[in-house]
mmCIF file of C-alpha atoms in Angstrom:
data_model
loop_
_atom_site.group_PDB
_atom_site.id
_atom_site.type_symbol
_atom_site.label_atom_id
_atom_site.label_comp_id
_atom_site.label_asym_id
_atom_site.label_seq_id
_atom_site.Cartn_x
_atom_site.Cartn_y
_atom_site.Cartn_z
ATOM 1 C CA GLY U 530 0.112 18.850 -17.106
ATOM 2 C CA GLN U 531 0.118 16.282 -14.360
ATOM 3 C CA SER U 532 3.029 16.186 -11.982
ATOM 4 C CA LEU U 533 3.960 15.239 -8.460
ATOM 5 C CA GLU U 534 6.616 17.288 -6.707
ATOM 6 C CA GLN U 535 8.699 16.092 -3.779
ATOM 7 C CA PRO U 536 11.758 17.485 -2.003
ATOM 8 C CA SER U 537 14.862 15.936 -3.502
ATOM 9 C CA GLU U 538 16.533 15.087 -0.215
ATOM 10 C CA VAL U 539 15.750 14.973 3.492
ATOM 11 C CA THR U 540 18.196 14.261 6.317
ATOM 12 C CA ALA U 541 17.284 13.247 9.863
ATOM 13 C CA VAL U 542 18.776 11.413 12.819
ATOM 14 C CA GLU U 543 17.872 8.043 14.219
ATOM 15 C CA GLY U 544 14.797 8.111 16.417
ATOM 16 C CA ALA U 545 13.493 11.303 14.890
ATOM 17 C CA ILE U 546 10.282 11.947 12.972
ATOM 18 C CA VAL U 547 10.417 13.051 9.358
ATOM 19 C CA GLN U 548 7.730 14.196 6.954
ATOM 20 C CA ILE U 549 8.087 13.831 3.193
ATOM 21 C CA ASN U 550 5.713 16.010 1.239
ATOM 22 C CA CYS U 551 4.098 15.399 -2.115
ATOM 23 C CA THR U 552 2.322 18.211 -3.904
ATOM 24 C CA TYR U 553 0.519 17.541 -7.093
ATOM 25 C CA GLN U 554 -1.054 19.126 -10.096
ATOM 26 C CA THR U 555 -3.555 16.706 -11.499
ATOM 27 C CA SER U 556 -7.246 17.101 -12.019
ATOM 28 C CA GLY U 557 -8.359 13.892 -10.403
ATOM 29 C CA PHE U 558 -6.959 10.597 -9.273
ATOM 30 C CA TYR U 559 -8.018 7.445 -7.532
ATOM 31 C CA GLY U 560 -5.668 7.654 -4.576
ATOM 32 C CA LEU U 561 -2.170 8.522 -3.437
ATOM 33 C CA SER U 562 0.345 5.717 -2.997
ATOM 34 C CA TRP U 563 3.784 5.721 -1.397
ATOM 35 C CA TYR U 564 6.689 3.452 -2.283
ATOM 36 C CA GLN U 565 10.106 2.913 -0.730
ATOM 37 C CA GLN U 566 13.150 2.058 -2.804
ATOM 38 C CA HIS U 567 16.561 1.180 -1.400
ATOM 39 C CA ASP U 568 19.604 1.736 -3.588
ATOM 40 C CA GLY U 569 19.781 -0.991 -6.201
ATOM 41 C CA GLY U 570 16.474 -2.448 -5.083
ATOM 42 C CA ALA U 571 12.926 -2.536 -6.376
ATOM 43 C CA PRO U 572 10.207 -0.206 -5.079
ATOM 44 C CA THR U 573 8.071 -1.648 -2.317
ATOM 45 C CA PHE U 574 4.577 -0.492 -1.447
ATOM 46 C CA LEU U 575 4.194 1.401 1.832
ATOM 47 C CA SER U 576 0.816 3.060 2.027
ATOM 48 C CA TYR U 577 -2.259 4.170 0.102
ATOM 49 C CA ASN U 578 -4.797 6.957 0.711
ATOM 50 C CA ALA U 579 -8.016 6.717 -1.267
ATOM 51 C CA LEU U 580 -9.744 9.291 0.930
ATOM 52 C CA ASP U 581 -8.612 12.422 2.712
ATOM 53 C CA GLY U 582 -7.102 11.893 6.101
ATOM 54 C CA LEU U 583 -4.471 9.873 7.820
ATOM 55 C CA GLU U 584 -3.615 6.226 7.246
ATOM 56 C CA GLU U 585 -1.357 4.582 9.800
ATOM 57 C CA THR U 586 0.735 1.493 9.237
ATOM 58 C CA GLY U 587 3.159 0.871 12.067
ATOM 59 C CA ARG U 588 5.887 3.518 12.089
ATOM 60 C CA PHE U 589 4.665 4.914 8.773
ATOM 61 C CA SER U 590 1.647 7.145 8.272
ATOM 62 C CA SER U 591 0.377 8.807 5.147
ATOM 63 C CA PHE U 592 -1.902 11.775 4.751
ATOM 64 C CA LEU U 593 -3.937 13.149 1.876
ATOM 65 C CA SER U 594 -5.796 16.407 1.407
ATOM 66 C CA ARG U 595 -7.386 16.635 -2.014
ATOM 67 C CA SER U 596 -8.599 20.176 -1.381
ATOM 68 C CA ASP U 597 -5.021 21.283 -0.753
ATOM 69 C CA SER U 598 -3.520 19.100 -3.538
ATOM 70 C CA TYR U 599 -1.134 17.776 -0.957
ATOM 71 C CA GLY U 600 -0.069 14.624 0.763
ATOM 72 C CA TYR U 601 2.749 13.457 2.966
ATOM 73 C CA LEU U 602 4.461 10.408 4.336
ATOM 74 C CA LEU U 603 5.366 10.498 8.009
ATOM 75 C CA LEU U 604 8.093 8.228 9.311
ATOM 76 C CA GLN U 605 8.438 7.893 13.068
ATOM 77 C CA GLU U 606 11.200 6.440 15.236
ATOM 78 C CA LEU U 607 13.584 6.591 12.315
ATOM 79 C CA GLN U 608 15.995 3.716 11.864
ATOM 80 C CA MET U 609 19.129 3.510 9.749
ATOM 81 C CA LYS U 610 17.372 1.024 7.475
ATOM 82 C CA ASP U 611 14.860 3.720 6.553
ATOM 83 C CA SER U 612 17.560 5.398 4.460
ATOM 84 C CA ALA U 613 16.110 5.048 0.977
ATOM 85 C CA SER U 614 14.234 6.920 -1.714
ATOM 86 C CA TYR U 615 10.524 7.494 -1.275
ATOM 87 C CA PHE U 616 8.081 8.052 -4.126
ATOM 88 C CA CYS U 617 4.488 9.192 -4.151
ATOM 89 C CA ALA U 618 2.300 8.037 -7.029
ATOM 90 C CA VAL U 619 -1.194 8.565 -8.385
ATOM 91 C CA LEU U 620 -3.396 7.027 -11.036
ATOM 92 C CA PRO U 621 -5.342 9.823 -12.754
ATOM 93 C CA THR U 622 -9.028 9.155 -13.323
ATOM 94 C CA SER U 623 -9.172 10.998 -16.601
ATOM 95 C CA GLY U 624 -7.413 10.347 -19.838
ATOM 96 C CA THR U 625 -5.217 7.388 -20.432
ATOM 97 C CA TYR U 626 -4.311 4.820 -17.817
ATOM 98 C CA LYS U 627 -0.876 5.953 -16.683
ATOM 99 C CA TYR U 628 0.501 5.863 -13.205
ATOM 100 C CA ILE U 629 2.382 9.042 -12.387
ATOM 101 C CA PHE U 630 5.256 8.839 -9.942
ATOM 102 C CA GLY U 631 6.732 11.742 -8.044
ATOM 103 C CA THR U 632 10.266 12.952 -8.449
ATOM 104 C CA GLY U 633 11.364 11.011 -5.383
ATOM 105 C CA THR U 634 12.857 12.018 -2.036
ATOM 106 C CA ARG U 635 16.140 10.588 -0.863
ATOM 107 C CA LEU U 636 16.052 10.140 2.909
ATOM 108 C CA LYS U 637 19.330 9.944 4.793
ATOM 109 C CA VAL U 638 19.163 8.768 8.376
ATOM 110 C CA LEU U 639 22.189 9.681 10.461
ATOM 111 C CA ALA U 640 23.354 7.883 13.574
ATOM 112 C CA GLY N 640 5.866 -17.828 -7.714
ATOM 113 C CA ALA N 641 6.844 -16.109 -4.530
ATOM 114 C CA GLY N 642 7.443 -12.780 -6.192
ATOM 115 C CA VAL N 643 7.812 -10.999 -9.491
ATOM 116 C CA SER N 644 10.848 -12.165 -11.402
ATOM 117 C CA GLN N 645 12.581 -10.525 -14.315
ATOM 118 C CA SER N 646 15.232 -11.674 -16.703
ATOM 119 C CA PRO N 647 17.905 -10.978 -17.533
ATOM 120 C CA SER N 648 19.039 -9.021 -14.488
ATOM 121 C CA ASN N 649 21.604 -7.203 -16.589
ATOM 122 C CA LYS N 650 21.822 -6.708 -20.323
ATOM 123 C CA VAL N 651 24.580 -4.975 -22.223
ATOM 124 C CA THR N 652 23.965 -4.475 -25.908
ATOM 125 C CA GLU N 653 25.275 -2.512 -28.799
ATOM 126 C CA LYS N 654 23.424 0.391 -30.301
ATOM 127 C CA GLY N 655 21.079 -0.787 -33.021
ATOM 128 C CA LYS N 656 20.507 -4.267 -31.621
ATOM 129 C CA ASP N 657 17.132 -5.557 -30.464
ATOM 130 C CA VAL N 658 16.587 -6.667 -26.874
ATOM 131 C CA GLU N 659 13.835 -8.605 -25.165
ATOM 132 C CA LEU N 660 13.098 -8.273 -21.481
ATOM 133 C CA ARG N 661 10.999 -10.789 -19.624
ATOM 134 C CA CYS N 662 8.687 -10.495 -16.636
ATOM 135 C CA ASP N 663 7.078 -13.302 -14.649
ATOM 136 C CA PRO N 664 4.353 -11.849 -12.429
ATOM 137 C CA ILE N 665 3.031 -13.262 -9.197
ATOM 138 C CA SER N 666 0.737 -16.169 -9.918
ATOM 139 C CA GLY N 667 -2.893 -15.090 -10.034
ATOM 140 C CA HIS N 668 -2.153 -11.414 -10.601
ATOM 141 C CA THR N 669 -4.246 -10.135 -13.494
ATOM 142 C CA ALA N 670 -2.564 -6.749 -13.871
ATOM 143 C CA LEU N 671 1.010 -6.278 -15.027
ATOM 144 C CA TYR N 672 2.929 -3.025 -15.407
ATOM 145 C CA TRP N 673 6.182 -1.953 -17.055
ATOM 146 C CA TYR N 674 8.201 1.050 -15.871
ATOM 147 C CA ARG N 675 11.524 2.584 -16.756
ATOM 148 C CA GLN N 676 13.858 4.232 -14.267
ATOM 149 C CA SER N 677 16.907 6.175 -15.292
ATOM 150 C CA LEU N 678 19.750 6.614 -12.821
ATOM 151 C CA GLY N 679 18.662 8.729 -9.879
ATOM 152 C CA GLN N 680 15.292 9.438 -11.427
ATOM 153 C CA GLY N 681 11.714 8.533 -10.696
ATOM 154 C CA LEU N 682 9.689 5.868 -12.380
ATOM 155 C CA GLU N 683 8.363 6.404 -15.873
ATOM 156 C CA PHE N 684 5.218 4.424 -16.578
ATOM 157 C CA LEU N 685 5.367 2.578 -19.899
ATOM 158 C CA ILE N 686 2.386 0.256 -20.227
ATOM 159 C CA TYR N 687 0.039 -1.959 -18.311
ATOM 160 C CA PHE N 688 -1.804 -5.191 -19.085
ATOM 161 C CA GLN N 689 -5.148 -6.330 -17.816
ATOM 162 C CA GLY N 690 -4.999 -10.005 -18.614
ATOM 163 C CA ASN N 691 -3.425 -10.223 -22.048
ATOM 164 C CA SER N 692 -4.741 -6.871 -23.175
ATOM 165 C CA ALA N 693 -2.913 -3.552 -23.135
ATOM 166 C CA PRO N 694 -5.679 -0.930 -23.440
ATOM 167 C CA ASP N 695 -3.308 1.992 -23.740
ATOM 168 C CA LYS N 696 0.108 1.975 -25.346
ATOM 169 C CA SER N 697 0.658 5.718 -25.420
ATOM 170 C CA GLY N 698 3.178 5.565 -22.573
ATOM 171 C CA LEU N 699 5.682 3.670 -24.689
ATOM 172 C CA PRO N 700 8.507 6.109 -25.558
ATOM 173 C CA SER N 701 8.595 5.332 -29.277
ATOM 174 C CA ASP N 702 7.464 2.818 -31.859
ATOM 175 C CA ARG N 703 10.698 0.920 -31.219
ATOM 176 C CA PHE N 704 9.114 -0.272 -27.974
ATOM 177 C CA SER N 705 6.517 -3.023 -27.884
ATOM 178 C CA ALA N 706 5.136 -5.311 -25.235
ATOM 179 C CA GLU N 707 3.014 -8.385 -25.118
ATOM 180 C CA ARG N 708 1.592 -10.734 -22.558
ATOM 181 C CA THR N 709 0.507 -14.272 -23.173
ATOM 182 C CA GLY N 710 -1.603 -16.642 -21.147
ATOM 183 C CA GLY N 711 -2.319 -13.905 -18.659
ATOM 184 C CA SER N 712 1.111 -14.483 -17.189
ATOM 185 C CA VAL N 713 4.534 -13.829 -18.690
ATOM 186 C CA SER N 714 5.154 -10.519 -20.413
ATOM 187 C CA THR N 715 7.942 -9.420 -22.690
ATOM 188 C CA LEU N 716 9.080 -5.886 -23.438
ATOM 189 C CA THR N 717 10.930 -5.614 -26.724
ATOM 190 C CA ILE N 718 13.097 -2.695 -27.732
ATOM 191 C CA GLN N 719 14.132 -2.630 -31.368
ATOM 192 C CA ARG N 720 17.173 -0.803 -32.722
ATOM 193 C CA THR N 721 18.284 0.205 -29.247
ATOM 194 C CA GLN N 722 19.666 3.671 -28.655
ATOM 195 C CA GLN N 723 21.924 4.898 -25.879
ATOM 196 C CA GLU N 724 19.055 6.842 -24.328
ATOM 197 C CA ASP N 725 17.274 3.529 -23.777
ATOM 198 C CA SER N 726 19.821 2.706 -21.072
ATOM 199 C CA ALA N 727 17.920 2.421 -17.800
ATOM 200 C CA VAL N 728 16.506 -0.063 -15.339
ATOM 201 C CA TYR N 729 13.296 -1.598 -16.615
ATOM 202 C CA LEU N 730 10.958 -2.584 -13.815
ATOM 203 C CA CYS N 731 7.967 -4.840 -13.979
ATOM 204 C CA ALA N 732 5.201 -4.957 -11.393
ATOM 205 C CA SER N 733 2.036 -6.951 -10.921
ATOM 206 C CA SER N 734 -1.103 -6.601 -8.870
ATOM 207 C CA PHE N 735 -4.082 -8.786 -8.182
ATOM 208 C CA GLU N 736 -6.332 -6.377 -9.994
ATOM 209 C CA VAL N 737 -6.126 -3.020 -11.698
ATOM 210 C CA ALA N 738 -6.247 -0.163 -9.212
ATOM 211 C CA GLY N 739 -9.476 1.591 -8.679
ATOM 212 C CA PHE N 740 -11.004 4.076 -6.297
ATOM 213 C CA HIS N 741 -11.862 1.758 -3.476
ATOM 214 C CA ARG N 742 -8.986 0.817 -1.289
ATOM 215 C CA SER N 743 -8.203 -2.826 -1.489
ATOM 216 C CA SER N 744 -5.060 -4.775 -0.968
ATOM 217 C CA GLY N 745 -5.551 -6.079 -4.465
ATOM 218 C CA ASP N 746 -4.316 -2.948 -6.141
ATOM 219 C CA THR N 747 -0.933 -2.930 -4.431
ATOM 220 C CA GLN N 748 1.805 -3.259 -7.006
ATOM 221 C CA TYR N 749 4.604 -5.728 -6.346
ATOM 222 C CA PHE N 750 7.782 -4.926 -8.208
ATOM 223 C CA GLY N 751 10.383 -7.223 -9.662
ATOM 224 C CA PRO N 752 14.126 -6.648 -9.221
ATOM 225 C CA GLY N 753 14.403 -5.017 -12.624
ATOM 226 C CA THR N 754 16.571 -5.457 -15.685
ATOM 227 C CA ARG N 755 19.480 -3.068 -16.021
ATOM 228 C CA LEU N 756 19.895 -2.289 -19.702
ATOM 229 C CA THR N 757 23.074 -0.687 -20.951
ATOM 230 C CA VAL N 758 23.303 0.336 -24.585
ATOM 231 C CA LEU N 759 26.850 1.001 -25.725
#
């Protein structure tokens, strides 16, 4: 089957760096996306990797390695407002058109 | 509009009743997506539209679920004979175009605030 696995919860302190991993089992996909969702809010797009390597957007960076079936989201200089759930997502290239979202990681930033 | 809007924001219904959820995408966005999110869970993809067409409906949980889009804009998700397991937040998203391999800002999905459905 096709699935994206993430750690359920990560805790870090303000100012720290945290990495949220996403491992997947899918034969092929267009790219790896990351979304942030605050409690009670809608998901918002953070980053997208179509190719292997690192994409940097301000304090957030995302990495993809197709050969290792692995990606991660890196958050630097953590702020309290970064406390949220983070989801990775892919659109498989084969079969039906269905976005697959990861299980989600709840990030808690402590003062 | 400025963003994706959904209505109603909350819906409480009795088991067996039909409900209709509405999504207004960002103006000019050709692609529209419906997701379902149960409490504390990830997003479950339901269906997408390219224009008014939904090429693949296999993500809909059962034949009680249907969706349509008219005029390349507003979409409605209808759930017939609601069951308690249908209780969830239903999220709609839109993008300028359907995602493809080449990175472009056009495939970024913008989500609406969701409709919280509670089936008693």
